[in-house]
Coordinates of C-alpha atoms and ligand atoms in Angstrom, one line a residue:
M1 CA 64.1 -13.9 23.5
S2 CA 67.8 -13.5 23.7
E3 CA 69.2 -10.3 25.3
P4 CA 70.3 -7.4 23.0
I5 CA 73.9 -7.6 21.8
D6 CA 75.1 -4.4 23.6
V7 CA 73.7 -5.8 26.9
S8 CA 75.7 -9.1 26.5
L9 CA 78.8 -7.2 25.4
N10 CA 78.7 -4.7 28.3
R11 CA 78.4 -7.6 30.8
L12 CA 81.4 -9.4 29.3
A13 CA 83.5 -6.2 29.3
E14 CA 82.9 -5.3 32.9
G15 CA 86.6 -6.0 33.9
W16 CA 88.1 -4.3 30.8
R17 CA 90.4 -1.4 31.7
H18 CA 92.7 -0.9 28.7
R19 CA 92.9 2.0 26.3
H20 CA 95.4 0.4 23.9
L21 CA 96.2 -3.1 22.6
L22 CA 100.0 -3.1 22.4
N23 CA 101.0 -6.7 23.4
L24 CA 99.8 -9.8 25.1
E25 CA 102.7 -9.7 27.6
S26 CA 100.9 -7.1 29.8
L27 CA 97.4 -8.6 29.6
S28 CA 96.0 -10.8 32.3
P29 CA 94.3 -14.1 31.6
E30 CA 91.0 -12.4 32.4
D31 CA 91.7 -9.7 29.8
I32 CA 92.4 -12.3 27.2
T33 CA 89.3 -14.2 28.1
I34 CA 87.2 -11.0 27.7
I35 CA 88.5 -10.4 24.2
L36 CA 87.8 -14.1 23.2
D37 CA 84.3 -14.0 24.7
V38 CA 83.5 -10.7 23.0
A39 CA 84.8 -12.1 19.7
E40 CA 82.4 -15.1 20.1
V41 CA 79.4 -12.9 20.7
L42 CA 80.3 -10.7 17.7
I43 CA 80.7 -13.9 15.5
A44 CA 77.2 -14.9 16.5
A45 CA 75.8 -11.4 16.0
T46 CA 77.3 -10.8 12.5
K47 CA 75.8 -14.2 11.5
S48 CA 72.4 -13.4 12.8
E49 CA 72.2 -9.7 11.9
G50 CA 73.4 -9.9 8.3
R51 CA 77.1 -9.1 8.9
K52 CA 76.8 -5.4 9.6
L53 CA 76.4 -4.0 13.1
S54 CA 76.3 -0.4 14.2
L55 CA 78.3 -0.6 17.4
L56 CA 81.0 1.8 16.2
T57 CA 78.9 4.1 14.1
G58 CA 80.5 7.5 14.0
K59 CA 84.0 6.3 14.9
T60 CA 86.9 6.4 12.5
I61 CA 89.8 3.9 12.5
A62 CA 93.0 4.5 10.7
N63 CA 95.2 1.7 9.4
L64 CA 98.8 3.0 9.4
F65 CA 100.9 0.3 7.8
F66 CA 104.7 0.7 7.2
E67 CA 105.1 -3.0 6.3
N68 CA 103.4 -5.3 3.9
S69 CA 100.2 -7.1 5.0
T70 CA 97.4 -9.0 3.4
R71 CA 95.4 -10.7 6.2
T72 CA 96.0 -8.3 9.1
R73 CA 95.3 -5.1 7.2
N74 CA 92.2 -6.2 5.3
S75 CA 90.7 -7.9 8.4
F76 CA 91.2 -4.8 10.5
S77 CA 89.5 -2.8 7.8
L78 CA 86.6 -5.3 7.5
A79 CA 86.3 -5.5 11.3
A80 CA 85.9 -1.7 11.5
K81 CA 83.3 -1.7 8.7
R82 CA 81.3 -4.6 10.1
L83 CA 81.0 -2.5 13.3
G84 CA 79.8 0.5 11.3
A85 CA 83.0 2.6 11.6
D86 CA 84.7 4.6 8.9
T87 CA 88.3 3.7 7.9
I88 CA 91.3 5.5 6.6
E89 CA 93.9 3.4 4.8
F90 CA 97.5 4.7 5.0
S91 CA 100.5 3.0 3.3
S92 CA 104.0 4.4 3.7
S93 CA 104.6 4.0 -0.1
G94 CA 102.9 6.9 -1.9
S95 CA 102.7 9.0 1.3
S96 CA 104.7 12.0 2.5
V97 CA 107.1 9.6 4.4
A98 CA 108.9 9.6 1.0
K99 CA 109.2 13.4 1.5
G100 CA 110.9 13.0 4.8
E101 CA 108.0 13.2 7.3
T102 CA 108.7 11.3 10.5
F103 CA 106.7 8.4 11.8
I104 CA 105.2 10.4 14.7
D105 CA 104.4 13.4 12.6
T106 CA 102.7 11.1 10.1
A107 CA 100.6 9.5 12.8
K108 CA 99.7 12.8 14.4
T109 CA 98.6 14.1 11.0
I110 CA 96.3 11.2 10.5
E111 CA 95.0 11.5 14.1
A112 CA 94.2 15.2 13.6
M113 CA 91.7 14.1 10.9
G114 CA 89.5 13.0 13.8
V115 CA 90.5 9.4 14.3
D116 CA 89.5 7.3 17.3
A117 CA 92.0 4.5 16.9
V118 CA 95.2 3.9 14.9
V119 CA 96.1 0.4 13.9
T120 CA 99.8 0.3 13.3
R121 CA 102.4 -2.0 11.7
H122 CA 106.1 -1.1 11.5
G123 CA 109.4 -3.0 11.2
T124 CA 110.8 -1.5 14.4
P125 CA 110.0 -3.1 17.8
G126 CA 108.3 -0.6 20.2
T127 CA 106.7 1.6 17.5
S128 CA 103.2 1.0 18.7
D129 CA 104.2 1.9 22.3
L130 CA 105.8 5.0 21.0
L131 CA 102.6 6.0 19.3
A132 CA 100.5 5.3 22.4
Q133 CA 102.8 7.8 24.2
H134 CA 102.3 10.5 21.5
L135 CA 98.7 10.2 20.4
D136 CA 95.5 10.8 22.3
C137 CA 93.5 8.1 20.5
S138 CA 93.7 4.3 21.0
V139 CA 96.6 2.4 19.4
L140 CA 96.4 -1.2 18.3
N141 CA 99.6 -3.0 17.4
A142 CA 99.3 -4.9 14.2
G143 CA 103.0 -6.1 14.4
D144 CA 106.1 -4.2 15.6
G145 CA 109.1 -5.8 14.0
P146 CA 109.8 -9.2 15.6
H147 CA 108.3 -8.1 18.9
E148 CA 104.6 -8.7 19.2
H149 CA 101.4 -9.2 17.1
P150 CA 98.7 -9.4 19.7
T151 CA 95.7 -9.8 17.5
Q152 CA 97.5 -12.7 15.7
G153 CA 98.1 -14.4 19.1
L154 CA 94.5 -13.9 20.1
L155 CA 93.0 -15.2 16.8
D156 CA 95.3 -18.3 17.1
I157 CA 94.0 -18.9 20.6
L158 CA 90.4 -18.4 19.6
T159 CA 90.9 -21.0 16.8
I160 CA 92.4 -23.5 19.1
Q161 CA 89.6 -22.9 21.6
Q162 CA 86.9 -23.4 19.0
N163 CA 88.4 -26.7 17.9
R164 CA 89.4 -28.1 21.4
G165 CA 87.2 -26.3 23.8
S166 CA 90.1 -24.8 25.8
V167 CA 93.8 -24.3 25.4
A168 CA 94.6 -25.2 29.0
G169 CA 96.6 -28.5 29.2
L170 CA 97.3 -28.7 25.5
T171 CA 100.8 -29.0 24.0
V172 CA 101.2 -26.4 21.3
A173 CA 104.4 -26.3 19.2
L174 CA 105.5 -23.2 17.4
V175 CA 107.8 -24.4 14.6
G176 CA 110.2 -22.4 12.5
D177 CA 111.7 -18.9 12.8
I178 CA 111.1 -18.2 16.4
A179 CA 113.9 -15.6 16.6
H180 CA 112.2 -13.2 14.2
S181 CA 108.6 -14.0 14.8
R182 CA 106.2 -11.6 16.5
T183 CA 103.5 -14.2 16.1
A184 CA 105.7 -16.6 18.3
R185 CA 106.1 -14.0 21.1
S186 CA 102.4 -13.2 21.2
N187 CA 101.4 -16.8 21.1
I188 CA 103.8 -17.7 23.9
W189 CA 102.5 -15.0 26.2
G190 CA 98.8 -15.7 25.4
L191 CA 99.0 -19.5 25.5
K192 CA 101.1 -19.6 28.7
K193 CA 98.7 -17.3 30.5
L194 CA 95.8 -19.6 29.6
G195 CA 97.6 -22.8 30.8
A196 CA 99.0 -24.4 27.6
H197 CA 102.4 -26.2 27.4
V198 CA 104.4 -24.4 24.7
I199 CA 107.3 -25.8 22.7
V200 CA 109.4 -23.7 20.4
C201 CA 111.0 -25.8 17.7
G202 CA 113.5 -25.0 14.9
P203 CA 117.1 -24.9 13.9
A204 CA 119.4 -23.8 16.8
T205 CA 120.2 -20.6 14.7
L206 CA 116.6 -19.6 15.0
V207 CA 115.6 -21.1 18.4
S208 CA 118.0 -20.4 21.2
R209 CA 117.9 -21.9 24.8
K210 CA 117.2 -18.3 26.0
W211 CA 113.5 -18.9 25.2
E212 CA 113.4 -21.3 28.3
A213 CA 113.3 -18.1 30.4
L214 CA 109.8 -17.5 29.1
G215 CA 108.7 -20.9 30.5
V216 CA 108.6 -22.7 27.2
E217 CA 110.3 -26.0 26.1
V218 CA 113.0 -25.6 23.5
A219 CA 113.4 -28.4 20.8
H220 CA 115.5 -28.7 17.7
R221 CA 114.0 -31.9 16.2
L222 CA 110.4 -31.8 15.1
D223 CA 110.3 -35.6 14.8
D224 CA 111.1 -35.9 18.5
I225 CA 108.3 -33.7 19.7
L226 CA 105.6 -34.5 17.1
P227 CA 103.8 -37.4 18.9
R228 CA 103.2 -35.2 21.9
C229 CA 101.7 -32.2 20.1
D230 CA 98.0 -31.2 20.0
V231 CA 98.6 -28.2 17.9
L232 CA 101.4 -27.1 15.4
N233 CA 101.7 -23.5 14.5
L234 CA 104.0 -23.4 11.5
L235 CA 105.9 -20.1 11.2
R236 CA 107.4 -18.6 8.0
I237 CA 111.1 -18.1 7.8
Q238 CA 111.4 -14.3 7.9
F239 CA 114.2 -13.9 5.4
E240 CA 113.5 -10.2 5.2
R241 CA 114.6 -9.7 8.8
Q242 CA 118.0 -11.4 8.6
A243 CA 121.2 -10.5 6.9
A244 CA 122.6 -14.0 6.5
S245 CA 120.7 -17.3 5.8
P246 CA 120.0 -19.1 9.1
F247 CA 120.5 -22.6 7.5
P248 CA 122.4 -23.9 4.5
S249 CA 119.4 -24.4 2.2
V250 CA 115.6 -24.1 2.1
R251 CA 115.6 -27.7 1.0
E252 CA 117.4 -28.8 4.1
Y253 CA 115.1 -26.8 6.3
A254 CA 112.1 -28.5 4.6
L255 CA 113.5 -32.0 5.1
L256 CA 113.8 -31.4 8.9
Y257 CA 110.8 -29.1 9.6
A258 CA 108.2 -29.1 6.9
M259 CA 104.9 -30.6 7.9
N260 CA 104.2 -33.2 5.3
A261 CA 102.0 -36.3 4.8
E262 CA 104.6 -38.6 6.4
R263 CA 104.9 -36.5 9.5
M264 CA 101.1 -36.3 9.7
R265 CA 101.0 -40.1 10.1
K266 CA 103.3 -39.8 13.1
S267 CA 101.1 -37.1 14.7
K268 CA 98.1 -37.4 17.1
D269 CA 94.9 -38.3 15.2
N270 CA 93.3 -35.0 16.0
I271 CA 96.3 -32.7 15.6
L272 CA 95.5 -29.1 14.5
I273 CA 97.6 -27.6 11.8
M274 CA 97.9 -23.8 12.0
A275 CA 99.9 -21.1 10.3
P276 CA 99.6 -17.3 10.6
G277 CA 100.3 -16.9 6.8
P278 CA 101.6 -16.1 4.4
I279 CA 102.4 -19.8 3.9
N280 CA 105.3 -20.9 1.8
R281 CA 104.1 -24.2 0.3
G282 CA 106.9 -26.7 0.3
V283 CA 109.0 -24.9 2.9
E284 CA 107.2 -25.0 6.3
I285 CA 104.2 -26.9 5.0
T286 CA 103.3 -29.1 2.0
P287 CA 100.2 -28.5 0.0
E288 CA 98.5 -31.7 1.1
V289 CA 98.8 -30.7 4.7
A290 CA 97.9 -27.0 4.2
D291 CA 94.8 -28.0 2.3
G292 CA 94.1 -31.2 4.3
P293 CA 91.4 -32.0 6.9
H294 CA 93.6 -31.0 9.9
S295 CA 94.4 -27.5 8.6
V296 CA 92.5 -24.6 10.2
I297 CA 94.5 -22.0 8.4
L298 CA 91.5 -20.3 6.8
Q299 CA 89.5 -20.5 10.0
Q300 CA 92.3 -18.5 11.6
V301 CA 91.8 -15.8 8.9
S302 CA 88.0 -15.7 9.6
N303 CA 88.7 -15.5 13.3
G304 CA 91.0 -12.6 12.7
I305 CA 88.0 -10.4 11.8
A306 CA 86.2 -11.3 14.9
I307 CA 89.2 -10.7 17.2
R308 CA 89.8 -7.4 15.6
M309 CA 86.1 -6.4 16.0
A310 CA 86.3 -7.4 19.6
A311 CA 89.5 -5.4 20.2
L312 CA 88.1 -2.3 18.5
W313 CA 84.8 -2.5 20.3
L314 CA 86.5 -3.0 23.7
L315 CA 88.9 0.0 23.2
L316 CA 86.3 2.4 21.7
A317 CA 82.9 1.5 22.9
S318 CA 82.9 -0.7 26.0
P319 CA 81.5 0.9 29.2
T320 CA 85.0 1.4 30.7
A321 CA 86.6 2.5 27.5
K322 CA 87.9 6.1 27.8
V323 CA 86.1 8.5 25.5
V324 CA 88.9 9.9 23.5
V325 CA 88.4 12.8 21.1
A326 CA 91.3 13.6 18.8
K327 CA 92.5 17.1 19.5
P328 CA 93.0 19.3 16.4
T329 CA 96.5 20.6 16.2
E330 CA 97.2 24.4 15.9
S331 CA 97.5 24.2 12.1
T332 CA 94.3 22.2 11.6
K333 CA 92.0 24.1 14.1
G334 CA 90.4 26.3 11.6
L335 CA 89.8 23.4 9.1
A336 CA 87.2 21.3 10.9
Ligands
NCD1 C1 102.7 -12.6 10.1 C2 103.3 -11.2 10.3 O1 103.2 -10.4 9.4 O2 103.7 -11.0 11.4 N1 101.6 -12.7 9.3 C3 100.4 -12.2 9.6 O3 100.3 -11.1 10.2 N2 99.3 -13.0 9.4 C4 103.7 -13.6 9.9 C5 104.6 -13.6 8.7 O4 104.8 -12.5 8.1 O5 105.2 -14.6 8.4

């Protein structure tokens, strides 16, 4: 008989010491491995136990999103629910932010409702760190401007690992808008820590030589690096984060950087095609590649749920997780 799930999880989590998940830069390779291993156990458990577990019963997780999201927001919600937790969904539109309430006051208000973890996305780098300083509950960064998106980096690594066994020794190219991509930063930190060779590739206006300081290779021509790549992660051009267009036309960008059928023929036979989404068909990837046999884009989405379940469980229920009770504020003390 296999051991109960909490016994397996507790054993995997022995070295876990974190209260927040803010970035991959500050995690050790061992921390990253713990999250990936916990995610794999949770994938198996949700399959065998009919999807719903009760590992976080009685906990409440708030999604505090100040930027648009499809995948990240819904998968954090689903991850919480699959662990038996309750969720609060907050969007800045329709909230008292429109009445002038600050980011921190808004977060403290939500926390005072008895929340154990806040998942936050905001357009400004450092906002999740700021919340971690001001709140008593755990904070998970779901994207802070162009800075980091740790669960995206982790789900990308899990997807590579599932298809290749390990990321160590692989050549992974991040292609596109490196300058404005939080996915790029989290991928670089995570992949480097686990021993991959990382190439950042795109127009010089979006990929500067400065990236070499992080130990990655910088390239400006996709066709030159393609034959060496085991994995391509195709990043969207984040037009919303730039005042001026970084290249003369989208058509020109697509000619040089879009992954298409012709480029697939010049790639390794077993190349993995990834994208964090949303994808812009015809810009960074053509439909036949996005929907083709090498694409693991939807597997990334599924893995997003497992990684977010793992992160929530580690922060809120693993043996070394701090028991954090949200403190009612003066004005809410009598209401509970
Ligand atoms: C990314 C994001 O929002 O950072 N998407 C995601 O979370 N899956 C990338 C993007 O917006 O292009």
